[in-house]
């Protein structure tokens, strides 16, 4: 009691001043929006009458086959897309870590995707994979002289679930690879190069050096990439919105529920479940990384 | 264990010739130091032996085997880096076991060697600590232990003591000597610190700008420096240099310098007489100049000079006197702490003629060494 009182007495307003904007921001976006979201999810509307609190909306959403399908697709999108982005980023980081001519130029070249608006990238992919007259179809059916015909008839890429979501994922990974590349490159640059020399003098070949020196030391930066990128993958909207209209992910499902069906309670419930998914998988990823770190360190 | 032979080794980096026709032979079990200022190529040379740098020209032979194109992993050499390069994510024990586990040593061997090295380097109780949780001196010992458990043919040490404070460095030097004595591995040690080189090594290779200036025992390098560079780099305080020409005055041969005629000892009379008139650079260590009043018995070969004291620097047990000869040429000498000399005072000093070195002003080589 007296201790708490001491704390209150020591409290000085000027010490928390700088924190105030952040606090307002947190309250505004987390608490108010979060509460509103939960409130909408826990309301059910029928014949103009709103019932609150109830799990009927959540139950309706969860039992909806389209939602279940979207959840599964989104989970696959995250599970395949995040490691893909990590792998591409790691590969590029390892390449750019080497000393070669025009290295800085090549590095800036790899930053270009970030400068292109996602909508433009998505639209370009839309045009490339159009049916029946997209460039990819023209290419594969032998319409261009420099490439042999592989297919007899054009493929409706965006009409196939695997391709539509696959193209969305490729677009997403292409656009965001500079972020993971830069994070991993800075992680790589933070490692003392003498560690690699030391490992070599102790008889370590390239594989041993990568597995037992580089990767364990890269775990912090790889965790950061997985953490940041998996959240982005869960939330992804623009690529599937443009390229996979028929096969919604959770992000696009929210939009269609709200705009096409006018169901703001359902949309909120999907959004709340999406947030829950992010929290759960983030914790899961972190514990896997911690496990790996312990595993790789053992000699 | 093995001997190391470098034959006419050269290395270019960009536009600069880092190592230029360098030859060296290190006997089996010998402790050799590569000594030189920073940028003289000594670390590059060590990395070339380790295989971390390519060899442009010449041969690197270890145990009679040509190592030039042998991958680093296949050379049985161990290296201790200036930064120690301990794996920060591994404990002390894991760091020491790393190399052994790569070589697929049996578990029993690994356990035995780990125990031996922890005991040998006084690291018992620190097995499970991470490198960041131990002191600098302990890290240095882990780096040594990690290198030595592999039973390397040659142990390469790159300024391993430069990150330690002075007191710790003295202990570490004794440690290293003891370890070399016990293990008997061939050691090639790189440093810019002449005290480390003098204290520990059996032979010192003095390097300057990628070239070998002198390769001899510490005592020989100190007593008869082969080049002006070796003379100036070894010994503290630094040697005095005076320009002059060889002259013979009756029974005495010597050099006429701006501060006066500096006599040489009798043993060198004949050879000095043969080069009368030749211009030379005289080198004499501050230790070989005696304060006359303190130096009761003047030897025949001593030269007496009159100098004016400019300043006196206290070194602790002794003081360094910076003085100037008649026409302003600087001359440094040492006095014991009980002597009181004031700046501006005129004093007489004796130059020990037996310890006067002569260098060729063009080639910088010692004119008496062949």
XYZ file of C-alpha atoms in Angstrom:
669
model
C 0.000 0.000 0.000
C 2.656 2.497 1.049
C 4.836 1.314 -1.795
C 2.095 1.976 -4.303
C 1.577 5.376 -2.750
C 5.278 6.109 -3.093
C 5.009 5.288 -6.759
C 2.087 7.645 -7.183
C 3.990 10.378 -5.359
C 7.040 9.877 -7.573
C 4.935 10.091 -10.703
C 5.855 13.146 -12.732
C 3.755 14.192 -15.678
C 6.710 15.370 -17.803
C 8.160 11.856 -17.740
C 5.148 10.371 -19.529
C 4.536 13.268 -21.884
C 6.496 11.700 -24.769
C 4.502 8.482 -24.393
C 1.174 10.207 -24.727
C 0.784 10.122 -28.546
C 1.621 6.420 -28.565
C -0.861 5.806 -25.777
C -3.601 7.692 -27.605
C -2.815 5.732 -30.734
C -2.940 2.419 -28.876
C -6.241 3.285 -27.230
C -7.696 4.514 -30.507
C -6.720 1.611 -32.682
C -6.425 -1.318 -30.343
C -8.948 -0.764 -27.623
C -11.735 1.119 -29.377
C -11.516 -0.612 -32.744
C -10.875 -3.957 -31.050
C -13.833 -3.549 -28.731
C -16.052 -2.464 -31.617
C -14.902 -5.493 -33.633
C -15.587 -7.907 -30.772
C -18.867 -6.190 -30.092
C -20.010 -6.580 -33.718
C -18.870 -10.208 -33.803
C -20.848 -10.992 -30.687
C -24.048 -9.382 -32.037
C -26.628 -11.076 -34.155
C -29.161 -9.214 -36.248
C -32.464 -10.656 -37.368
C -35.504 -8.808 -38.674
C -34.067 -5.498 -37.524
C -33.570 -6.724 -33.958
C -30.015 -6.879 -32.607
C -29.157 -9.459 -29.999
C -26.025 -8.929 -27.867
C -24.087 -10.754 -26.564
C -24.455 -13.964 -28.503
C -22.218 -16.453 -30.299
C -24.745 -16.973 -33.065
C -22.829 -14.871 -35.606
C -19.560 -16.643 -34.820
C -21.315 -20.008 -34.998
C -22.905 -19.083 -38.322
C -19.566 -18.000 -39.756
C -17.704 -21.044 -38.471
C -20.271 -23.456 -39.902
C -20.246 -21.663 -43.253
C -18.458 -23.835 -45.856
C -17.114 -20.856 -47.743
C -15.523 -19.560 -44.563
C -14.018 -22.950 -43.786
C -12.650 -23.192 -47.271
C -11.205 -19.664 -47.041
C -9.629 -20.470 -43.665
C -7.969 -23.568 -45.066
C -6.780 -21.701 -48.178
C -5.412 -18.855 -46.075
C -3.596 -21.265 -43.774
C -2.024 -22.941 -46.822
C -1.201 -19.509 -48.234
C 0.657 -18.695 -45.001
C 2.298 -22.098 -44.560
C 3.649 -22.184 -48.113
C 4.123 -18.462 -48.679
C 6.064 -17.551 -45.543
C 8.820 -20.183 -45.920
C 8.939 -19.345 -49.626
C 9.523 -15.710 -48.845
C 12.110 -16.665 -46.213
C 13.890 -18.958 -48.662
C 13.911 -16.390 -51.471
C 15.083 -13.687 -49.050
C 17.781 -15.940 -47.609
C 19.027 -16.929 -51.034
C 19.197 -13.311 -52.190
C 20.841 -12.234 -48.932
C 23.501 -14.954 -49.267
C 24.130 -13.932 -52.875
C 24.389 -10.242 -52.046
C 26.636 -11.042 -49.078
C 29.326 -12.137 -51.531
C 31.708 -9.540 -52.884
C 31.229 -8.942 -56.584
C 31.243 -6.130 -59.093
C 28.160 -3.877 -59.204
C 26.959 -5.395 -55.931
C 25.367 -2.188 -54.737
C 23.674 -1.731 -58.078
C 22.252 -5.257 -57.976
C 21.078 -4.688 -54.429
C 19.186 -1.546 -55.388
C 17.734 -3.437 -58.341
C 16.228 -5.923 -55.901
C 14.505 -3.079 -54.090
C 12.457 -2.129 -57.156
C 9.461 -4.408 -56.340
C 8.890 -2.365 -53.197
C 8.567 0.800 -55.246
C 5.905 -0.695 -57.498
C 2.401 -0.340 -56.008
C 0.916 -3.751 -55.161
C -2.110 -2.928 -57.278
C 0.123 -2.443 -60.315
C 1.952 -5.708 -59.699
C -1.328 -7.537 -59.263
C -2.753 -5.978 -62.420
C 0.380 -6.902 -64.372
C -0.003 -10.501 -63.239
C -3.688 -10.315 -64.161
C -2.745 -9.285 -67.694
C 0.073 -11.841 -67.928
C -2.147 -14.734 -66.839
C -5.303 -13.593 -68.641
C -7.495 -16.120 -70.422
C -7.443 -16.814 -73.249
C -5.270 -13.953 -74.472
C -2.639 -13.420 -71.727
C 1.091 -13.374 -72.447
C 1.692 -16.614 -70.585
C -0.919 -18.387 -72.650
C 0.480 -16.871 -75.862
C 3.944 -17.984 -74.831
C 2.987 -21.542 -73.952
C 0.804 -22.058 -77.000
C 3.622 -21.007 -79.322
C 2.359 -17.585 -80.354
C 5.839 -16.124 -79.855
C 8.503 -17.220 -82.313
C 11.301 -17.536 -79.736
C 9.504 -20.118 -77.583
C 8.240 -23.564 -78.570
C 4.574 -24.478 -78.128
C 4.072 -26.525 -74.967
C 0.286 -26.407 -74.670
C -2.337 -27.033 -77.359
C -4.945 -24.773 -75.856
C -4.761 -21.788 -73.480
C -5.300 -22.450 -69.768
C -7.735 -20.481 -67.647
C -5.215 -19.801 -64.891
C -7.405 -17.607 -62.759
C -10.215 -20.100 -63.094
C -8.231 -22.757 -61.267
C -8.032 -22.499 -57.492
C -4.441 -23.733 -57.230
C -3.183 -21.452 -59.985
C -5.198 -18.414 -58.924
C -3.910 -18.606 -55.357
C -0.461 -19.692 -56.533
C -0.156 -16.648 -58.787
C -1.346 -14.456 -55.923
C 1.351 -15.970 -53.728
C 4.049 -15.457 -56.348
C 2.984 -11.839 -56.701
C 3.042 -11.387 -52.943
C 6.435 -13.038 -52.530
C 7.916 -11.092 -55.458
C 6.698 -7.801 -54.109
C 7.798 -8.366 -50.529
C 11.092 -10.187 -51.071
C 13.169 -6.980 -50.623
C 11.914 -6.690 -47.056
C 12.983 -10.183 -46.035
C 16.169 -9.845 -48.089
C 17.158 -6.641 -46.285
C 16.365 -8.013 -42.835
C 18.356 -11.191 -43.521
C 21.227 -9.308 -45.157
C 21.618 -7.075 -42.135
C 21.493 -10.172 -39.940
C 24.198 -11.742 -42.074
C 26.335 -8.613 -42.002
C 26.149 -8.578 -38.217
C 28.039 -11.895 -38.081
C 31.804 -11.507 -37.616
C 33.325 -12.950 -40.831
C 36.197 -14.328 -38.753
C 33.697 -16.864 -37.385
C 33.510 -18.419 -40.844
C 37.300 -18.380 -41.128
C 37.589 -19.982 -37.698
C 35.090 -22.685 -38.654
C 37.056 -23.384 -41.824
C 40.355 -23.737 -39.980
C 38.629 -26.242 -37.694
C 37.674 -28.335 -40.697
C 34.122 -27.160 -41.367
C 32.978 -27.400 -44.986
C 30.377 -25.133 -46.545
C 27.448 -27.236 -45.320
C 28.679 -27.351 -41.750
C 29.373 -23.641 -41.806
C 25.854 -22.878 -43.019
C 24.100 -25.290 -40.673
C 26.107 -24.804 -37.542
C 27.341 -21.233 -37.777
C 25.299 -19.138 -40.221
C 21.804 -20.439 -39.555
C 21.940 -20.504 -35.741
C 23.295 -16.963 -35.764
C 20.623 -15.927 -38.268
C 17.781 -17.177 -36.101
C 16.979 -13.740 -34.709
C 16.681 -12.207 -38.171
C 14.894 -15.265 -39.588
C 12.420 -15.123 -36.716
C 11.815 -11.485 -37.504
C 11.163 -12.342 -41.156
C 8.803 -15.209 -40.319
C 7.007 -13.150 -37.738
C 6.503 -10.083 -39.915
C 5.868 -11.920 -43.155
C 3.458 -14.539 -41.776
C 1.277 -11.776 -40.361
C 1.319 -10.101 -43.766
C 0.471 -13.408 -45.424
C -2.550 -13.937 -43.170
C -3.823 -10.428 -43.876
C -3.121 -10.503 -47.604
C -5.814 -8.772 -49.590
C -4.804 -7.078 -52.801
C -3.274 -10.017 -54.739
C -6.104 -12.510 -54.101
C -8.628 -9.703 -54.545
C -7.402 -9.018 -58.069
C -6.253 -12.486 -59.089
C -8.422 -14.976 -57.193
C -11.839 -13.383 -56.954
C -13.582 -16.732 -56.981
C -11.443 -18.244 -54.259
C -11.449 -15.868 -51.302
C -8.884 -15.871 -48.536
C -9.929 -14.577 -45.109
C -8.836 -11.059 -46.051
C -10.963 -10.969 -49.177
C -13.815 -12.817 -47.486
C -14.185 -9.949 -45.026
C -14.563 -7.557 -47.914
C -17.091 -9.654 -49.802
C -19.154 -10.369 -46.687
C -19.338 -6.693 -45.903
C -19.829 -5.295 -49.396
C -21.652 -8.031 -51.253
C -23.741 -9.552 -48.492
C -24.077 -6.493 -46.268
C -23.231 -8.629 -43.254
C -21.111 -6.422 -41.013
C -21.456 -8.781 -38.029
C -20.209 -11.739 -40.078
C -17.366 -9.657 -41.541
C -16.340 -8.633 -38.028
C -16.455 -12.234 -36.829
C -14.150 -13.281 -39.710
C -11.800 -10.416 -38.880
C -11.723 -11.419 -35.208
C -10.969 -15.026 -36.149
C -8.221 -13.777 -38.489
C -6.612 -11.852 -35.615
C -6.852 -14.954 -33.458
C -5.172 -17.034 -36.173
C -2.327 -14.506 -36.362
C -1.767 -14.568 -32.614
C -1.822 -18.370 -32.426
C 0.494 -18.979 -35.393
C 2.885 -16.234 -34.282
C 3.303 -17.918 -30.910
C 3.670 -21.264 -32.647
C 6.387 -19.942 -34.979
C 8.278 -18.390 -32.107
C 8.310 -21.608 -30.119
C 9.449 -23.577 -33.183
C 12.321 -21.139 -33.696
C 13.334 -21.405 -30.055
C 13.265 -25.197 -30.344
C 15.395 -25.049 -33.499
C 17.864 -22.721 -31.864
C 18.424 -25.174 -29.035
C 18.616 -28.051 -31.484
C 21.143 -26.416 -33.838
C 23.392 -25.158 -31.075
C 24.065 -28.641 -29.725
C 27.445 -29.982 -30.867
C 53.695 -31.424 -35.712
C 55.447 -30.214 -38.790
C 57.864 -27.678 -40.134
C 56.729 -24.776 -42.283
C 58.608 -23.482 -45.298
C 57.643 -20.432 -47.299
C 59.410 -20.129 -50.642
C 59.334 -16.797 -52.454
C 55.711 -16.241 -51.538
C 53.992 -13.231 -53.137
C 50.535 -11.770 -52.872
C 48.811 -8.828 -54.525
C 45.652 -7.235 -53.232
C 44.185 -4.829 -55.718
C 47.017 -2.617 -56.841
C 49.302 -3.130 -53.856
C 51.933 -5.806 -53.454
C 51.139 -7.004 -49.935
C 53.723 -9.777 -49.792
C 56.771 -9.576 -51.997
C 58.979 -12.645 -52.507
C 58.868 -13.757 -48.911
C 60.824 -16.796 -47.734
C 60.897 -18.297 -44.269
C 61.578 -21.642 -42.689
C 60.127 -22.630 -39.356
C 61.522 -25.785 -37.776
C 59.340 -28.492 -36.328
C 58.248 -27.446 -32.827
C 59.679 -23.962 -33.130
C 58.024 -20.791 -31.837
C 58.467 -18.116 -34.487
C 57.084 -14.598 -34.404
C 56.238 -12.466 -37.418
C 56.864 -8.980 -36.127
C 56.075 -5.771 -37.921
C 53.993 -2.599 -37.903
C 50.345 -2.711 -38.915
C 49.898 -3.083 -42.644
C 53.224 -4.868 -43.162
C 51.467 -8.014 -44.352
C 52.095 -10.267 -41.365
C 48.445 -11.220 -40.875
C 48.043 -11.797 -44.611
C 51.041 -14.111 -44.469
C 49.492 -16.049 -41.605
C 46.180 -16.296 -43.452
C 48.062 -17.555 -46.513
C 49.591 -20.343 -44.433
C 46.132 -21.127 -43.043
C 44.704 -21.151 -46.563
C 42.303 -18.275 -45.917
C 44.118 -16.234 -48.568
C 45.338 -17.519 -51.912
C 49.039 -17.589 -52.777
C 49.813 -15.711 -56.012
C 53.391 -16.909 -56.417
C 55.773 -19.154 -54.537
C 55.145 -22.169 -52.337
C 53.778 -22.865 -48.886
C 55.113 -26.184 -47.587
C 53.968 -27.753 -44.337
C 55.675 -30.962 -43.287
C 57.209 -31.118 -46.756
C 53.798 -31.119 -48.413
C 52.811 -28.359 -50.843
C 49.820 -26.596 -49.319
C 49.160 -23.886 -51.935
C 45.913 -25.300 -53.282
C 44.893 -27.492 -50.364
C 41.477 -26.391 -49.034
C 41.543 -24.867 -45.564
C 39.452 -27.700 -44.126
C 42.036 -30.271 -45.165
C 45.013 -28.512 -43.602
C 45.771 -29.694 -40.141
C 46.450 -26.196 -38.860
C 44.709 -24.320 -36.105
C 44.382 -20.592 -35.869
C 43.579 -18.211 -33.057
C 42.145 -14.939 -34.314
C 42.659 -11.481 -32.947
C 38.948 -11.274 -32.110
C 39.145 -14.914 -30.887
C 36.172 -15.661 -33.196
C 34.432 -17.789 -30.573
C 30.990 -18.912 -31.715
C 28.714 -16.637 -29.702
C 25.824 -19.108 -29.747
C 27.870 -21.972 -28.323
C 29.020 -22.533 -24.771
C 32.686 -22.837 -23.866
C 32.461 -26.634 -24.042
C 30.596 -26.533 -27.369
C 33.204 -24.187 -28.804
C 36.002 -26.528 -27.759
C 34.161 -29.611 -29.072
C 33.233 -27.994 -32.406
C 36.322 -29.031 -34.363
C 36.448 -32.487 -32.791
C 32.832 -33.193 -33.707
C 33.497 -32.101 -37.299
C 36.367 -34.558 -37.449
C 33.964 -37.189 -36.121
C 36.134 -37.966 -33.110
C 34.737 -40.732 -30.888
C 32.681 -39.534 -27.918
C 35.280 -40.879 -25.511
C 38.081 -38.884 -27.206
C 35.984 -35.752 -27.186
C 35.270 -36.135 -23.469
C 38.920 -36.784 -22.654
C 40.214 -33.846 -24.719
C 37.603 -31.485 -23.351
C 38.577 -32.417 -19.807
C 42.278 -32.059 -20.663
C 41.811 -28.623 -22.223
C 39.574 -27.296 -19.445
C 42.225 -28.356 -16.977
C 45.161 -27.115 -19.045
C 43.672 -23.661 -19.589
C 42.056 -23.212 -16.200
C 38.566 -23.159 -17.627
C 36.973 -25.737 -15.343
C 33.580 -24.570 -14.159
C 33.045 -22.363 -17.198
C 31.993 -25.179 -19.576
C 28.397 -24.061 -19.812
C 29.013 -20.337 -20.067
C 28.542 -18.480 -23.328
C 31.489 -16.431 -24.622
C 29.776 -13.182 -23.652
C 29.552 -14.408 -20.064
C 33.307 -14.805 -19.540
C 36.186 -12.330 -19.331
C 38.547 -11.352 -22.141
C 41.376 -13.435 -20.732
C 39.125 -16.466 -20.445
C 37.924 -15.993 -24.019
C 41.508 -15.928 -25.205
C 42.154 -19.206 -23.371
C 39.018 -20.790 -24.860
C 40.261 -19.797 -28.314
C 43.607 -21.453 -27.585
C 41.960 -24.553 -26.118
C 39.651 -24.823 -29.131
C 42.665 -24.711 -31.428
C 44.894 -27.083 -29.489
C 42.385 -29.933 -28.928
C 42.655 -30.597 -32.663
C 46.341 -31.553 -32.289
C 47.303 -29.228 -35.129
C 50.573 -29.612 -37.007
C 51.025 -25.878 -36.717
C 49.343 -23.366 -34.456
C 48.827 -19.942 -36.009
C 48.261 -17.072 -33.614
C 47.113 -13.676 -34.888
C 47.788 -11.038 -32.224
C 45.992 -13.092 -29.585
C 47.053 -10.842 -26.737
C 46.273 -7.456 -28.235
C 42.844 -7.265 -26.624
C 44.121 -7.924 -23.118
C 45.195 -5.345 -20.590
C 48.872 -5.070 -19.698
C 48.832 -7.179 -16.532
C 46.809 -9.947 -18.154
C 49.082 -9.860 -21.175
C 52.144 -10.634 -19.051
C 50.401 -13.652 -17.523
C 49.154 -14.773 -20.915
C 52.684 -14.581 -22.334
C 53.980 -16.872 -19.579
C 51.000 -19.180 -20.235
C 51.744 -19.381 -23.925
C 55.388 -20.154 -23.294
C 54.443 -22.881 -20.833
C 51.921 -24.351 -23.267
C 54.419 -24.345 -26.082
C 56.872 -26.084 -23.791
C 54.318 -28.735 -22.814
C 52.622 -29.338 -26.149
C 55.592 -28.731 -28.423
C 53.482 -27.672 -31.400
C 55.071 -25.509 -34.065
C 53.795 -21.992 -33.406
C 53.727 -19.050 -35.785
C 52.798 -15.953 -33.889
C 51.903 -12.588 -35.384
C 52.269 -9.381 -33.445
C 53.304 -5.756 -33.685
C 54.404 -5.847 -30.063
C 58.166 -6.305 -29.766
C 57.949 -7.292 -26.101
C 55.734 -10.269 -26.962
C 58.079 -11.236 -29.771
C 61.208 -10.932 -27.613
C 59.717 -12.737 -24.630
C 58.204 -15.760 -26.275
C 59.761 -16.602 -29.572
C 62.782 -18.676 -30.465
C 63.182 -16.736 -33.685
C 61.735 -13.438 -34.854
C 60.979 -12.556 -38.462
C 60.924 -8.781 -38.766
C 58.636 -7.628 -41.579
C 58.299 -4.323 -43.319
C 56.039 -3.654 -46.306
C 55.672 -7.349 -47.124
C 59.404 -8.068 -47.062
C 61.570 -9.921 -44.610
C 63.995 -7.536 -42.929
C 65.649 -10.013 -40.602
C 65.074 -13.521 -39.326
C 67.034 -14.480 -36.261
C 66.897 -15.143 -32.528
C 65.499 -12.294 -30.396
C 68.956 -11.648 -29.019
C 70.602 -11.487 -32.429
C 67.890 -9.217 -33.787
C 68.462 -6.889 -30.858
C 72.249 -7.029 -30.823
C 72.977 -7.003 -34.524
C 70.011 -5.669 -36.477
C 70.346 -6.524 -40.147
C 68.637 -3.399 -41.405
C 67.919 0.066 -40.209
C 64.214 -0.874 -40.038
C 64.876 -3.866 -37.773
C 67.056 -1.632 -35.625
C 64.413 1.044 -35.290
C 61.480 -1.328 -34.770
C 63.069 -3.372 -32.018
C 64.215 -1.912 -28.748
C 62.567 0.681 -26.608
C 63.125 3.612 -26.510
C 63.875 3.773 -30.218
C 67.438 3.801 -31.512
C 69.253 7.082 -32.292
C 70.273 7.599 -35.909
C 72.964 9.987 -37.106
C 74.224 10.529 -40.629
C 77.947 10.664 -41.262
C 80.952 9.284 -43.112
C 83.508 6.677 -42.102
C 86.892 8.181 -41.183
C 90.120 6.851 -39.765
C 92.022 9.027 -37.292
C 95.325 7.381 -36.496
C 94.583 4.324 -34.374
C 90.847 4.967 -34.334
C 88.215 4.172 -36.918
C 84.867 5.859 -36.583
C 82.198 8.000 -38.156
C 82.197 11.752 -38.374
C 78.630 12.780 -37.459
C 76.982 16.143 -36.783
C 77.498 15.589 -33.051
C 81.146 14.705 -33.423
C 83.428 11.779 -34.208
C 81.858 8.491 -33.036
C 84.482 5.813 -32.435
C 84.086 2.161 -33.320
C 85.597 -0.670 -31.290
C 89.004 -2.130 -32.190
C 87.600 -5.369 -33.605
C 86.039 -3.527 -36.508
C 89.079 -1.308 -37.234
C 90.270 -3.228 -40.283
C 86.906 -3.485 -41.960
C 86.087 0.120 -41.102
C 89.405 1.298 -42.538
C 88.552 -0.450 -45.795
C 85.420 1.660 -46.176
C 86.894 5.024 -45.228
C 85.007 7.889 -46.842
C 81.803 5.919 -47.266
C 78.635 7.635 -46.027
C 76.760 5.677 -43.406
C 73.959 6.037 -40.902
C 75.085 5.482 -37.345
C 72.655 3.738 -35.037
C 73.060 3.612 -31.286
C 70.490 2.580 -28.705
C 69.670 4.917 -25.812
C 70.784 2.049 -23.551
C 74.287 2.252 -24.975
C 74.784 5.901 -24.219
C 75.928 6.459 -20.644
C 75.690 9.581 -18.562
C 79.367 10.397 -18.043
C 79.317 11.394 -14.393
C 77.661 8.157 -13.536
C 79.852 6.060 -15.728
C 83.105 6.069 -13.882
C 85.223 3.801 -16.034
C 85.308 5.065 -19.550
C 86.337 2.365 -21.978
C 88.836 3.010 -24.711
C 86.210 2.535 -27.406
C 83.838 5.016 -25.816
C 83.212 8.365 -27.455
C 82.704 11.356 -25.210
C 80.089 13.860 -26.374
C 78.824 17.054 -24.900
C 75.054 17.527 -25.232
C 72.457 19.936 -23.919
C 69.451 18.452 -22.139
C 66.118 19.320 -23.674
C 63.707 17.310 -21.584
C 63.614 14.406 -19.170
C 60.813 11.820 -19.392
C 60.235 9.587 -16.408
C 59.760 5.936 -17.374
C 59.452 4.644 -13.832
C 62.637 2.815 -13.014
C 64.620 4.966 -15.441
C 64.312 8.272 -17.205
C 64.721 9.039 -20.868
C 66.751 12.142 -21.606
C 66.152 13.911 -24.889
C 69.218 15.985 -25.621
C 70.741 17.871 -28.534
C 74.302 17.873 -29.813
C 76.199 20.984 -30.799
C 74.328 21.627 -34.026
C 70.906 20.541 -32.841
C 71.000 16.830 -33.660
C 68.765 14.903 -31.252
C 70.251 12.195 -29.074
C 68.271 10.134 -26.576
C 69.757 8.243 -23.665
C 68.697 6.617 -20.433
C 69.664 7.493 -16.887
C 68.807 5.784 -13.630
C 66.123 7.400 -11.493
C 68.532 8.636 -8.830
C 70.256 11.044 -11.205
C 68.949 14.590 -11.320
C 69.351 16.323 -14.623
C 67.570 19.529 -15.451
C 66.622 20.791 -18.905
C 69.072 23.287 -20.434
C 71.946 21.615 -18.554
C 75.110 20.693 -20.512
C 76.172 17.133 -19.791
C 78.786 14.701 -21.049
C 77.827 11.264 -22.340
C 79.790 8.217 -23.458
C 78.783 6.342 -26.610
C 79.684 2.657 -26.386
C 81.751 2.021 -29.528
C 81.072 -1.721 -29.390
C 77.366 -1.076 -29.729
C 77.501 1.372 -32.609
C 75.685 0.030 -35.689
C 76.384 1.290 -39.180
C 73.766 1.202 -41.933
C 74.045 1.998 -45.599
C 71.976 5.144 -46.248
C 70.771 3.791 -49.605
C 70.025 0.120 -48.925
C 69.472 0.575 -45.165
C 71.375 -2.692 -44.638
C 73.822 -3.125 -41.782
C 77.241 -2.608 -43.381
C 78.899 -5.142 -41.066
C 76.498 -7.992 -41.664
C 76.884 -10.033 -44.784
